[in-house]
Amino acid sequence: TFGATELYAGPVAKLAILAAATDRDPRAFAGHDLIADLAALESVDGRFADRTAYTDSSNTFTQALGIIAQVRAGISPSAKAVNFLVAQQCSDGGLRMTPGAEPCVSDPDAASMAVTALSAAGSHAAESTAALDYLAMRQGSDGGLGGGVGASAVNANSTGLAGMAFRLGDRREAWRAAQSYLMSVQFGCDAPDSLRGAIAYNAAAFDALTASGSGAVATDQERRASAQAVLALGQDSLVDLTIETAAEPLSLC
């Protein structure tokens, strides 16, 4: 009801990807043309920016989502949009989360999303390779990766995004290592029903929930971690995932 004055690029792009993934038309989704909305939010410099009376919260993650959403809708992103994303790359190959921020400090999550978006756009192979090298450098011996400020310790969310990027970039060894980490924090048959199959945020969260015994229940943290881990554990990415490949839950217990 406040769309005339407030519209946020990240949520629009996410919703457009959801529409495509669930075999719906992002141009006519609940009465909205999400692709037109996204195009209207592209600035003259190619940035997908929020239209808001408050603080513009769009960032490199948002830019990648916008490019992916357009590709999934059958649209070739503008050269300006792709170049704006690439312009956020730092000297170490990673990408900063806040566009234009100086000094340029790389964020693993931004790098993973950039690799995914550039794979969708089919361009800037050299920049994508540099971002993959950066992610490989950040990967620990256990296969896990941490994120940016506030989430720099190894966690399933960042590892899931990086695993998706590794698969798209044909870094199979790094991809398998990321999968190994994620499976190490996945709840198995000895966990309560509500937790079975879920991915914990990190080893500490896994241990804490395991110690809770039969009273442990999944929270929003496990739902978010599991959703991002799926991007590395499976064969699909944000570029091509679809509900049509979904199957009945598989119980190994």
mmCIF file of N, CA and C in Angstrom, residues 14 155-158 160-161 182 198-201 218-231:
data_model
loop_
_atom_site.group_PDB
_atom_site.id
_atom_site.type_symbol
_atom_site.label_atom_id
_atom_site.label_comp_id
_atom_site.label_asym_id
_atom_site.label_seq_id
_atom_site.Cartn_x
_atom_site.Cartn_y
_atom_site.Cartn_z
ATOM 1 N N LYS A 14 14.280 -10.790 -4.990
ATOM 2 C CA LYS A 14 14.049 -12.088 -4.348
ATOM 3 C C LYS A 14 12.689 -12.654 -4.735
ATOM 4 N N ASN A 155 30.499 -20.493 9.185
ATOM 5 C CA ASN A 155 29.081 -20.754 9.404
ATOM 6 C C ASN A 155 28.472 -21.389 8.164
ATOM 7 N N ALA A 156 27.323 -22.003 8.341
ATOM 8 C CA ALA A 156 26.664 -22.735 7.256
ATOM 9 C C ALA A 156 26.105 -21.798 6.191
ATOM 10 N N ASN A 157 25.635 -20.614 6.594
ATOM 11 C CA ASN A 157 25.053 -19.682 5.623
ATOM 12 C C ASN A 157 26.076 -19.290 4.556
ATOM 13 N N SER A 158 27.238 -18.819 5.003
ATOM 14 C CA SER A 158 28.278 -18.397 4.067
ATOM 15 C C SER A 158 28.837 -19.584 3.294
ATOM 16 N N GLY A 160 27.206 -22.270 2.447
ATOM 17 C CA GLY A 160 26.222 -22.652 1.446
ATOM 18 C C GLY A 160 26.319 -21.793 0.199
ATOM 19 N N LEU A 161 26.455 -20.484 0.388
ATOM 20 C CA LEU A 161 26.575 -19.572 -0.757
ATOM 21 C C LEU A 161 27.876 -19.824 -1.523
ATOM 22 N N LEU A 182 29.050 -28.759 5.653
ATOM 23 C CA LEU A 182 27.612 -28.639 5.888
ATOM 24 C C LEU A 182 27.030 -29.932 6.441
ATOM 25 N N ALA A 198 17.887 -30.896 9.303
ATOM 26 C CA ALA A 198 18.203 -29.464 9.362
ATOM 27 C C ALA A 198 19.701 -29.242 9.466
ATOM 28 N N ILE A 199 20.132 -28.062 9.042
ATOM 29 C CA ILE A 199 21.541 -27.659 9.129
ATOM 30 C C ILE A 199 21.656 -26.593 10.210
ATOM 31 N N ALA A 200 22.582 -26.807 11.144
ATOM 32 C CA ALA A 200 22.828 -25.805 12.178
ATOM 33 C C ALA A 200 23.667 -24.663 11.621
ATOM 34 N N TYR A 201 23.594 -23.511 12.252
ATOM 35 C CA TYR A 201 24.349 -22.339 11.785
ATOM 36 C C TYR A 201 25.852 -22.600 11.836
ATOM 37 N N ALA A 218 13.705 -26.763 16.010
ATOM 38 C CA ALA A 218 14.312 -25.897 15.005
ATOM 39 C C ALA A 218 13.828 -24.465 15.182
ATOM 40 N N THR A 219 14.725 -23.518 14.967
ATOM 41 C CA THR A 219 14.390 -22.098 15.067
ATOM 42 C C THR A 219 14.600 -21.446 13.707
ATOM 43 N N ASP A 220 14.385 -20.134 13.663
ATOM 44 C CA ASP A 220 14.590 -19.412 12.409
ATOM 45 C C ASP A 220 16.039 -19.517 11.946
ATOM 46 N N GLN A 221 16.966 -19.614 12.886
ATOM 47 C CA GLN A 221 18.375 -19.722 12.510
ATOM 48 C C GLN A 221 18.633 -21.006 11.719
ATOM 49 N N GLU A 222 18.035 -22.116 12.153
ATOM 50 C CA GLU A 222 18.212 -23.380 11.430
ATOM 51 C C GLU A 222 17.502 -23.350 10.078
ATOM 52 N N ARG A 223 16.366 -22.683 10.015
ATOM 53 C CA ARG A 223 15.655 -22.591 8.732
ATOM 54 C C ARG A 223 16.474 -21.806 7.710
ATOM 55 N N ARG A 224 17.063 -20.707 8.154
ATOM 56 C CA ARG A 224 17.881 -19.895 7.244
ATOM 57 C C ARG A 224 19.142 -20.659 6.822
ATOM 58 N N ALA A 225 19.796 -21.284 7.788
ATOM 59 C CA ALA A 225 21.018 -22.028 7.475
ATOM 60 C C ALA A 225 20.722 -23.182 6.532
ATOM 61 N N SER A 226 19.628 -23.876 6.763
ATOM 62 C CA SER A 226 19.272 -25.014 5.904
ATOM 63 C C SER A 226 18.967 -24.557 4.485
ATOM 64 N N ALA A 227 18.254 -23.440 4.362
ATOM 65 C CA ALA A 227 17.882 -22.934 3.038
ATOM 66 C C ALA A 227 19.115 -22.559 2.221
ATOM 67 N N GLN A 228 20.121 -21.963 2.868
ATOM 68 C CA GLN A 228 21.327 -21.588 2.136
ATOM 69 C C GLN A 228 22.245 -22.787 1.917
ATOM 70 N N ALA A 229 22.219 -23.750 2.844
ATOM 71 C CA ALA A 229 23.033 -24.952 2.672
ATOM 72 C C ALA A 229 22.563 -25.764 1.471
ATOM 73 N N VAL A 230 21.260 -25.774 1.229
ATOM 74 C CA VAL A 230 20.713 -26.511 0.087
ATOM 75 C C VAL A 230 21.365 -26.072 -1.222
ATOM 76 N N LEU A 231 21.737 -24.795 -1.308
ATOM 77 C CA LEU A 231 22.334 -24.260 -2.529
ATOM 78 C C LEU A 231 23.691 -24.895 -2.822
#
